[in-house]
Amino acid sequence: MNRKGILVVVSGFSGVGKGTLMKLLTERYGHYALSISATTRTPREGEVDGREYFFKSRDEFETLIAEDRLIEYAEYCGNYYGTPRDYVEDQMEQGRDVVLEIEIQGALKVKQKYPETLLLFVMPPDAETLASRLRGRGSETEDVIHSRLARAVQEAEGVEQYDYMIINDVLDESVEKLHYLIESQHYKINRNLDFIEQIRSEVRVFAKGE
């Protein structure tokens, strides 16, 4: 049975641990690919084109938009960010499950273009844990932490349209749940109609004794 990769979007509150989950998932299992975004922002020190981002000029990015070569895109603080269609589809053709870590509005745009996309939302076990994780970064002031917590309410708008939630409490367990949910999608009936028909045909031949 030929295995084609599936598209997965992971969203969640700032500070909930999405990045750590993605890192462990790809380290533990070899068939996942984290989507690389295109952006018009200037590379930071140590960043490499094609590794952290695909760095584009504004004209190059707008050409990608005009040619419908982005699955989704948005503009933040004067710079474009988007998910290149060619990279994602190439990875899926190679059998890799492609994981996008984006916010809800972008996720719903992806779902419109790729209806079989699996949408997963990462939740903290409670608000106190979320606040504690933000403080644990050591890089945020209390004012910033409170503003991020206030924004968390907005970040959850539309979460009812997602397929599953993962409560990121015990990290190892959360990684396994994430892998299980993605892996189970490969065995949905509507993803395997060609294989099912192949088996039917083979059984018919055996039934006739040929």
PDB file of C-alpha atoms in Angstrom:
ATOM      1  CA  MET A   1       0.000   0.000   0.000  1.00  0.00           C
ATOM      2  CA  ASN A   2       1.512   3.292  -1.091  1.00  0.00           C
ATOM      3  CA  ARG A   3       1.502   5.736   1.775  1.00  0.00           C
ATOM      4  CA  LYS A   4       0.986   9.400   0.932  1.00  0.00           C
ATOM      5  CA  GLY A   5       1.718  11.959   3.615  1.00  0.00           C
ATOM      6  CA  ILE A   6      -1.042  13.970   5.227  1.00  0.00           C
ATOM      7  CA  LEU A   7      -1.227  17.613   6.186  1.00  0.00           C
ATOM      8  CA  VAL A   8      -1.468  18.465   9.891  1.00  0.00           C
ATOM      9  CA  VAL A   9      -1.978  21.874  11.479  1.00  0.00           C
ATOM     10  CA  VAL A  10      -1.023  22.343  15.119  1.00  0.00           C
ATOM     11  CA  SER A  11      -2.207  25.480  16.917  1.00  0.00           C
ATOM     12  CA  GLY A  12      -2.373  26.520  20.544  1.00  0.00           C
ATOM     13  CA  PHE A  13      -1.823  29.286  23.039  1.00  0.00           C
ATOM     14  CA  SER A  14       1.483  31.117  23.172  1.00  0.00           C
ATOM     15  CA  GLY A  15       3.625  29.341  25.760  1.00  0.00           C
ATOM     16  CA  VAL A  16       1.661  26.083  25.699  1.00  0.00           C
ATOM     17  CA  GLY A  17       4.657  24.121  24.382  1.00  0.00           C
ATOM     18  CA  LYS A  18       3.858  23.626  20.685  1.00  0.00           C
ATOM     19  CA  GLY A  19       7.463  24.086  19.582  1.00  0.00           C
ATOM     20  CA  THR A  20       8.778  21.535  22.076  1.00  0.00           C
ATOM     21  CA  LEU A  21       6.130  19.026  21.014  1.00  0.00           C
ATOM     22  CA  MET A  22       7.033  19.463  17.327  1.00  0.00           C
ATOM     23  CA  LYS A  23      10.763  19.091  18.056  1.00  0.00           C
ATOM     24  CA  LEU A  24      10.299  15.849  19.997  1.00  0.00           C
ATOM     25  CA  LEU A  25       7.830  14.460  17.451  1.00  0.00           C
ATOM     26  CA  THR A  26      10.271  14.888  14.556  1.00  0.00           C
ATOM     27  CA  GLU A  27      13.212  13.574  16.607  1.00  0.00           C
ATOM     28  CA  ARG A  28      11.314  10.485  17.720  1.00  0.00           C
ATOM     29  CA  TYR A  29       9.708   9.589  14.385  1.00  0.00           C
ATOM     30  CA  GLY A  30      11.475   9.945  11.058  1.00  0.00           C
ATOM     31  CA  HIS A  31       8.543  10.433   8.697  1.00  0.00           C
ATOM     32  CA  TYR A  32       7.435  13.896   9.822  1.00  0.00           C
ATOM     33  CA  ALA A  33       8.414  17.145   8.121  1.00  0.00           C
ATOM     34  CA  LEU A  34       7.917  20.524   9.740  1.00  0.00           C
ATOM     35  CA  SER A  35       6.674  22.993   7.169  1.00  0.00           C
ATOM     36  CA  ILE A  36       9.098  25.816   6.392  1.00  0.00           C
ATOM     37  CA  SER A  37       7.453  29.198   5.947  1.00  0.00           C
ATOM     38  CA  ALA A  38       8.361  31.835   3.391  1.00  0.00           C
ATOM     39  CA  THR A  39       8.873  35.360   4.699  1.00  0.00           C
ATOM     40  CA  THR A  40       9.942  38.805   3.560  1.00  0.00           C
ATOM     41  CA  ARG A  41      11.648  39.670   6.838  1.00  0.00           C
ATOM     42  CA  THR A  42      15.427  39.984   6.968  1.00  0.00           C
ATOM     43  CA  PRO A  43      17.299  36.843   8.108  1.00  0.00           C
ATOM     44  CA  ARG A  44      18.599  36.994  11.676  1.00  0.00           C
ATOM     45  CA  GLU A  45      22.147  36.014  12.539  1.00  0.00           C
ATOM     46  CA  GLY A  46      22.628  32.288  12.105  1.00  0.00           C
ATOM     47  CA  GLU A  47      19.446  31.739  10.069  1.00  0.00           C
ATOM     48  CA  VAL A  48      19.821  29.862   6.778  1.00  0.00           C
ATOM     49  CA  ASP A  49      17.555  30.118   3.743  1.00  0.00           C
ATOM     50  CA  GLY A  50      15.569  26.886   3.397  1.00  0.00           C
ATOM     51  CA  ARG A  51      16.172  25.853   6.998  1.00  0.00           C
ATOM     52  CA  GLU A  52      14.466  28.387   9.291  1.00  0.00           C
ATOM     53  CA  TYR A  53      12.580  30.146   6.462  1.00  0.00           C
ATOM     54  CA  PHE A  54      12.522  30.610   2.731  1.00  0.00           C
ATOM     55  CA  PHE A  55      13.604  34.251   2.590  1.00  0.00           C
ATOM     56  CA  LYS A  56      11.936  36.213  -0.217  1.00  0.00           C
ATOM     57  CA  SER A  57      11.861  39.781  -1.437  1.00  0.00           C
ATOM     58  CA  ARG A  58       8.488  41.505  -1.304  1.00  0.00           C
ATOM     59  CA  ASP A  59       8.166  41.230  -5.102  1.00  0.00           C
ATOM     60  CA  GLU A  60       9.001  37.503  -5.005  1.00  0.00           C
ATOM     61  CA  PHE A  61       6.452  36.905  -2.269  1.00  0.00           C
ATOM     62  CA  GLU A  62       3.714  38.812  -4.102  1.00  0.00           C
ATOM     63  CA  THR A  63       4.453  36.728  -7.194  1.00  0.00           C
ATOM     64  CA  LEU A  64       3.861  33.591  -5.088  1.00  0.00           C
ATOM     65  CA  ILE A  65       0.521  35.069  -3.994  1.00  0.00           C
ATOM     66  CA  ALA A  66      -0.481  35.960  -7.559  1.00  0.00           C
ATOM     67  CA  GLU A  67       0.406  32.468  -8.811  1.00  0.00           C
ATOM     68  CA  ASP A  68      -1.523  30.771  -5.947  1.00  0.00           C
ATOM     69  CA  ARG A  69       1.650  29.039  -4.775  1.00  0.00           C
ATOM     70  CA  LEU A  70       0.962  29.600  -1.078  1.00  0.00           C
ATOM     71  CA  ILE A  71      -1.408  27.480   0.986  1.00  0.00           C
ATOM     72  CA  GLU A  72      -1.964  30.411   3.333  1.00  0.00           C
ATOM     73  CA  TYR A  73      -0.296  33.720   4.093  1.00  0.00           C
ATOM     74  CA  ALA A  74      -0.636  36.771   6.302  1.00  0.00           C
ATOM     75  CA  GLU A  75       1.146  40.051   6.931  1.00  0.00           C
ATOM     76  CA  TYR A  76       2.535  40.869  10.375  1.00  0.00           C
ATOM     77  CA  CYS A  77       4.419  44.031  11.326  1.00  0.00           C
ATOM     78  CA  GLY A  78       5.058  44.932   7.694  1.00  0.00           C
ATOM     79  CA  ASN A  79       6.353  41.510   6.631  1.00  0.00           C
ATOM     80  CA  TYR A  80       4.662  38.655   4.793  1.00  0.00           C
ATOM     81  CA  TYR A  81       4.655  35.099   6.153  1.00  0.00           C
ATOM     82  CA  GLY A  82       3.200  32.137   4.271  1.00  0.00           C
ATOM     83  CA  THR A  83       3.283  28.377   3.625  1.00  0.00           C
ATOM     84  CA  PRO A  84       4.694  27.405   0.190  1.00  0.00           C
ATOM     85  CA  ARG A  85       2.479  24.918  -1.625  1.00  0.00           C
ATOM     86  CA  ASP A  86       5.307  23.268  -3.610  1.00  0.00           C
ATOM     87  CA  TYR A  87       7.341  22.352  -0.514  1.00  0.00           C
ATOM     88  CA  VAL A  88       4.343  20.903   1.326  1.00  0.00           C
ATOM     89  CA  GLU A  89       3.035  18.857  -1.607  1.00  0.00           C
ATOM     90  CA  ASP A  90       6.517  17.531  -2.460  1.00  0.00           C
ATOM     91  CA  GLN A  91       7.015  16.314   1.114  1.00  0.00           C
ATOM     92  CA  MET A  92       3.588  14.640   1.128  1.00  0.00           C
ATOM     93  CA  GLU A  93       4.310  12.880  -2.182  1.00  0.00           C
ATOM     94  CA  GLN A  94       7.442  11.455  -0.555  1.00  0.00           C
ATOM     95  CA  GLY A  95       5.246   9.944   2.175  1.00  0.00           C
ATOM     96  CA  ARG A  96       6.060  12.470   4.878  1.00  0.00           C
ATOM     97  CA  ASP A  97       3.357  13.861   7.150  1.00  0.00           C
ATOM     98  CA  VAL A  98       3.760  17.635   7.014  1.00  0.00           C
ATOM     99  CA  VAL A  99       3.117  19.582  10.211  1.00  0.00           C
ATOM    100  CA  LEU A 100       2.288  23.295  10.138  1.00  0.00           C
ATOM    101  CA  GLU A 101       2.444  25.286  13.355  1.00  0.00           C
ATOM    102  CA  ILE A 102       0.170  28.271  12.685  1.00  0.00           C
ATOM    103  CA  GLU A 103      -2.659  30.208  14.326  1.00  0.00           C
ATOM    104  CA  ILE A 104      -6.369  29.454  13.909  1.00  0.00           C
ATOM    105  CA  GLN A 105      -7.216  31.847  11.075  1.00  0.00           C
ATOM    106  CA  GLY A 106      -4.407  30.448   8.940  1.00  0.00           C
ATOM    107  CA  ALA A 107      -5.396  26.901   9.888  1.00  0.00           C
ATOM    108  CA  LEU A 108      -8.947  27.415   8.671  1.00  0.00           C
ATOM    109  CA  LYS A 109      -7.641  28.774   5.355  1.00  0.00           C
ATOM    110  CA  VAL A 110      -5.556  25.621   4.962  1.00  0.00           C
ATOM    111  CA  LYS A 111      -8.623  23.484   5.706  1.00  0.00           C
ATOM    112  CA  GLN A 112     -10.543  25.269   2.943  1.00  0.00           C
ATOM    113  CA  LYS A 113      -7.883  24.385   0.367  1.00  0.00           C
ATOM    114  CA  TYR A 114      -7.138  20.910   1.747  1.00  0.00           C
ATOM    115  CA  PRO A 115     -10.362  19.600   3.343  1.00  0.00           C
ATOM    116  CA  GLU A 116      -8.653  16.428   4.656  1.00  0.00           C
ATOM    117  CA  THR A 117      -6.193  18.461   6.754  1.00  0.00           C
ATOM    118  CA  LEU A 118      -6.044  17.291  10.375  1.00  0.00           C
ATOM    119  CA  LEU A 119      -6.485  20.212  12.795  1.00  0.00           C
ATOM    120  CA  LEU A 120      -5.046  19.772  16.306  1.00  0.00           C
ATOM    121  CA  PHE A 121      -5.196  22.324  19.118  1.00  0.00           C
ATOM    122  CA  VAL A 122      -2.768  22.148  22.044  1.00  0.00           C
ATOM    123  CA  MET A 123      -4.270  23.114  25.407  1.00  0.00           C
ATOM    124  CA  PRO A 124      -2.609  23.643  28.794  1.00  0.00           C
ATOM    125  CA  PRO A 125      -4.001  21.574  31.703  1.00  0.00           C
ATOM    126  CA  ASP A 126      -5.084  24.867  33.310  1.00  0.00           C
ATOM    127  CA  ALA A 127      -4.468  28.631  33.134  1.00  0.00           C
ATOM    128  CA  GLU A 128      -2.046  28.567  36.063  1.00  0.00           C
ATOM    129  CA  THR A 129       0.231  26.140  34.212  1.00  0.00           C
ATOM    130  CA  LEU A 130       0.149  28.333  31.105  1.00  0.00           C
ATOM    131  CA  ALA A 131       1.143  31.400  33.133  1.00  0.00           C
ATOM    132  CA  SER A 132       3.890  29.407  34.847  1.00  0.00           C
ATOM    133  CA  ARG A 133       5.334  28.270  31.506  1.00  0.00           C
ATOM    134  CA  LEU A 134       5.376  31.830  30.205  1.00  0.00           C
ATOM    135  CA  ARG A 135       7.206  32.966  33.341  1.00  0.00           C
ATOM    136  CA  GLY A 136       9.579  30.026  33.030  1.00  0.00           C
ATOM    137  CA  ARG A 137      10.891  31.394  29.726  1.00  0.00           C
ATOM    138  CA  GLY A 138      12.559  34.169  31.723  1.00  0.00           C
ATOM    139  CA  SER A 139      12.326  36.504  28.749  1.00  0.00           C
ATOM    140  CA  GLU A 140       8.927  38.108  29.388  1.00  0.00           C
ATOM    141  CA  THR A 141       7.943  40.889  31.787  1.00  0.00           C
ATOM    142  CA  GLU A 142       4.824  40.477  33.920  1.00  0.00           C
ATOM    143  CA  ASP A 143       3.015  43.009  31.715  1.00  0.00           C
ATOM    144  CA  VAL A 144       3.820  40.964  28.608  1.00  0.00           C
ATOM    145  CA  ILE A 145       2.751  37.747  30.351  1.00  0.00           C
ATOM    146  CA  HIS A 146      -0.601  39.281  31.331  1.00  0.00           C
ATOM    147  CA  SER A 147      -1.146  40.569  27.783  1.00  0.00           C
ATOM    148  CA  ARG A 148      -0.364  37.116  26.371  1.00  0.00           C
ATOM    149  CA  LEU A 149      -2.833  35.505  28.771  1.00  0.00           C
ATOM    150  CA  ALA A 150      -5.463  38.068  27.787  1.00  0.00           C
ATOM    151  CA  ARG A 151      -4.775  37.304  24.143  1.00  0.00           C
ATOM    152  CA  ALA A 152      -5.211  33.585  24.811  1.00  0.00           C
ATOM    153  CA  VAL A 153      -8.962  34.094  24.851  1.00  0.00           C
ATOM    154  CA  GLN A 154      -8.810  35.490  21.307  1.00  0.00           C
ATOM    155  CA  GLU A 155      -6.384  32.750  20.228  1.00  0.00           C
ATOM    156  CA  ALA A 156      -9.039  30.159  21.071  1.00  0.00           C
ATOM    157  CA  GLU A 157     -11.735  31.735  18.886  1.00  0.00           C
ATOM    158  CA  GLY A 158     -12.690  29.107  16.312  1.00  0.00           C
ATOM    159  CA  VAL A 159     -11.149  26.152  18.121  1.00  0.00           C
ATOM    160  CA  GLU A 160     -14.507  24.346  17.879  1.00  0.00           C
ATOM    161  CA  GLN A 161     -13.731  23.782  14.191  1.00  0.00           C
ATOM    162  CA  TYR A 162     -10.653  21.682  15.038  1.00  0.00           C
ATOM    163  CA  ASP A 163     -10.667  17.883  14.995  1.00  0.00           C
ATOM    164  CA  TYR A 164      -8.942  17.100  18.298  1.00  0.00           C
ATOM    165  CA  MET A 165      -7.318  18.780  21.267  1.00  0.00           C
ATOM    166  CA  ILE A 166      -4.194  17.636  23.067  1.00  0.00           C
ATOM    167  CA  ILE A 167      -3.748  18.633  26.710  1.00  0.00           C
ATOM    168  CA  ASN A 168      -0.011  19.207  27.065  1.00  0.00           C
ATOM    169  CA  ASP A 169       0.507  18.120  30.651  1.00  0.00           C
ATOM    170  CA  VAL A 170       3.078  15.298  30.649  1.00  0.00           C
ATOM    171  CA  LEU A 171       5.323  16.025  27.658  1.00  0.00           C
ATOM    172  CA  ASP A 172       6.187  12.454  26.633  1.00  0.00           C
ATOM    173  CA  GLU A 173       2.538  11.403  26.800  1.00  0.00           C
ATOM    174  CA  SER A 174       1.520  14.434  24.738  1.00  0.00           C
ATOM    175  CA  VAL A 175       4.021  13.556  22.003  1.00  0.00           C
ATOM    176  CA  GLU A 176       2.655   9.995  21.856  1.00  0.00           C
ATOM    177  CA  LYS A 177      -0.939  11.250  21.678  1.00  0.00           C
ATOM    178  CA  LEU A 178       0.019  13.617  18.876  1.00  0.00           C
ATOM    179  CA  HIS A 179       1.696  10.799  16.939  1.00  0.00           C
ATOM    180  CA  TYR A 180      -1.250   8.444  17.506  1.00  0.00           C
ATOM    181  CA  LEU A 181      -3.813  10.969  16.252  1.00  0.00           C
ATOM    182  CA  ILE A 182      -1.794  11.687  13.105  1.00  0.00           C
ATOM    183  CA  GLU A 183      -0.982   8.029  12.434  1.00  0.00           C
ATOM    184  CA  SER A 184      -4.634   6.979  12.805  1.00  0.00           C
ATOM    185  CA  GLN A 185      -5.629   9.271   9.926  1.00  0.00           C
ATOM    186  CA  HIS A 186      -3.754   7.035   7.493  1.00  0.00           C
ATOM    187  CA  TYR A 187      -6.255   4.246   8.123  1.00  0.00           C
ATOM    188  CA  LYS A 188      -9.442   6.201   7.477  1.00  0.00           C
ATOM    189  CA  ILE A 189     -11.581   4.488   4.847  1.00  0.00           C
ATOM    190  CA  ASN A 190     -11.772   7.500   2.538  1.00  0.00           C
ATOM    191  CA  ARG A 191      -7.961   7.661   2.374  1.00  0.00           C
ATOM    192  CA  ASN A 192      -7.686   4.020   1.283  1.00  0.00           C
ATOM    193  CA  LEU A 193     -10.351   3.516  -1.373  1.00  0.00           C
ATOM    194  CA  ASP A 194      -7.836   2.460  -4.049  1.00  0.00           C
ATOM    195  CA  PHE A 195      -6.287  -0.135  -1.738  1.00  0.00           C
ATOM    196  CA  ILE A 196      -9.719  -1.439  -0.730  1.00  0.00           C
ATOM    197  CA  GLU A 197     -10.703  -1.846  -4.385  1.00  0.00           C
ATOM    198  CA  GLN A 198      -7.414  -3.621  -5.095  1.00  0.00           C
ATOM    199  CA  ILE A 199      -8.103  -6.144  -2.319  1.00  0.00           C
ATOM    200  CA  ARG A 200     -11.681  -6.651  -3.573  1.00  0.00           C
ATOM    201  CA  SER A 201     -10.380  -7.390  -7.076  1.00  0.00           C
ATOM    202  CA  GLU A 202      -7.773  -9.825  -5.781  1.00  0.00           C
ATOM    203  CA  VAL A 203     -10.366 -11.626  -3.628  1.00  0.00           C
ATOM    204  CA  ARG A 204     -12.683 -11.964  -6.643  1.00  0.00           C
ATOM    205  CA  VAL A 205      -9.896 -13.644  -8.599  1.00  0.00           C
ATOM    206  CA  PHE A 206      -9.169 -16.077  -5.751  1.00  0.00           C
ATOM    207  CA  ALA A 207     -12.882 -16.785  -5.308  1.00  0.00           C
ATOM    208  CA  LYS A 208     -13.075 -17.866  -8.967  1.00  0.00           C
ATOM    209  CA  GLY A 209     -10.089 -20.140  -8.472  1.00  0.00           C
ATOM    210  CA  GLU A 210      -8.066 -18.430 -11.191  1.00  0.00           C
TER     211      GLU A 210
END
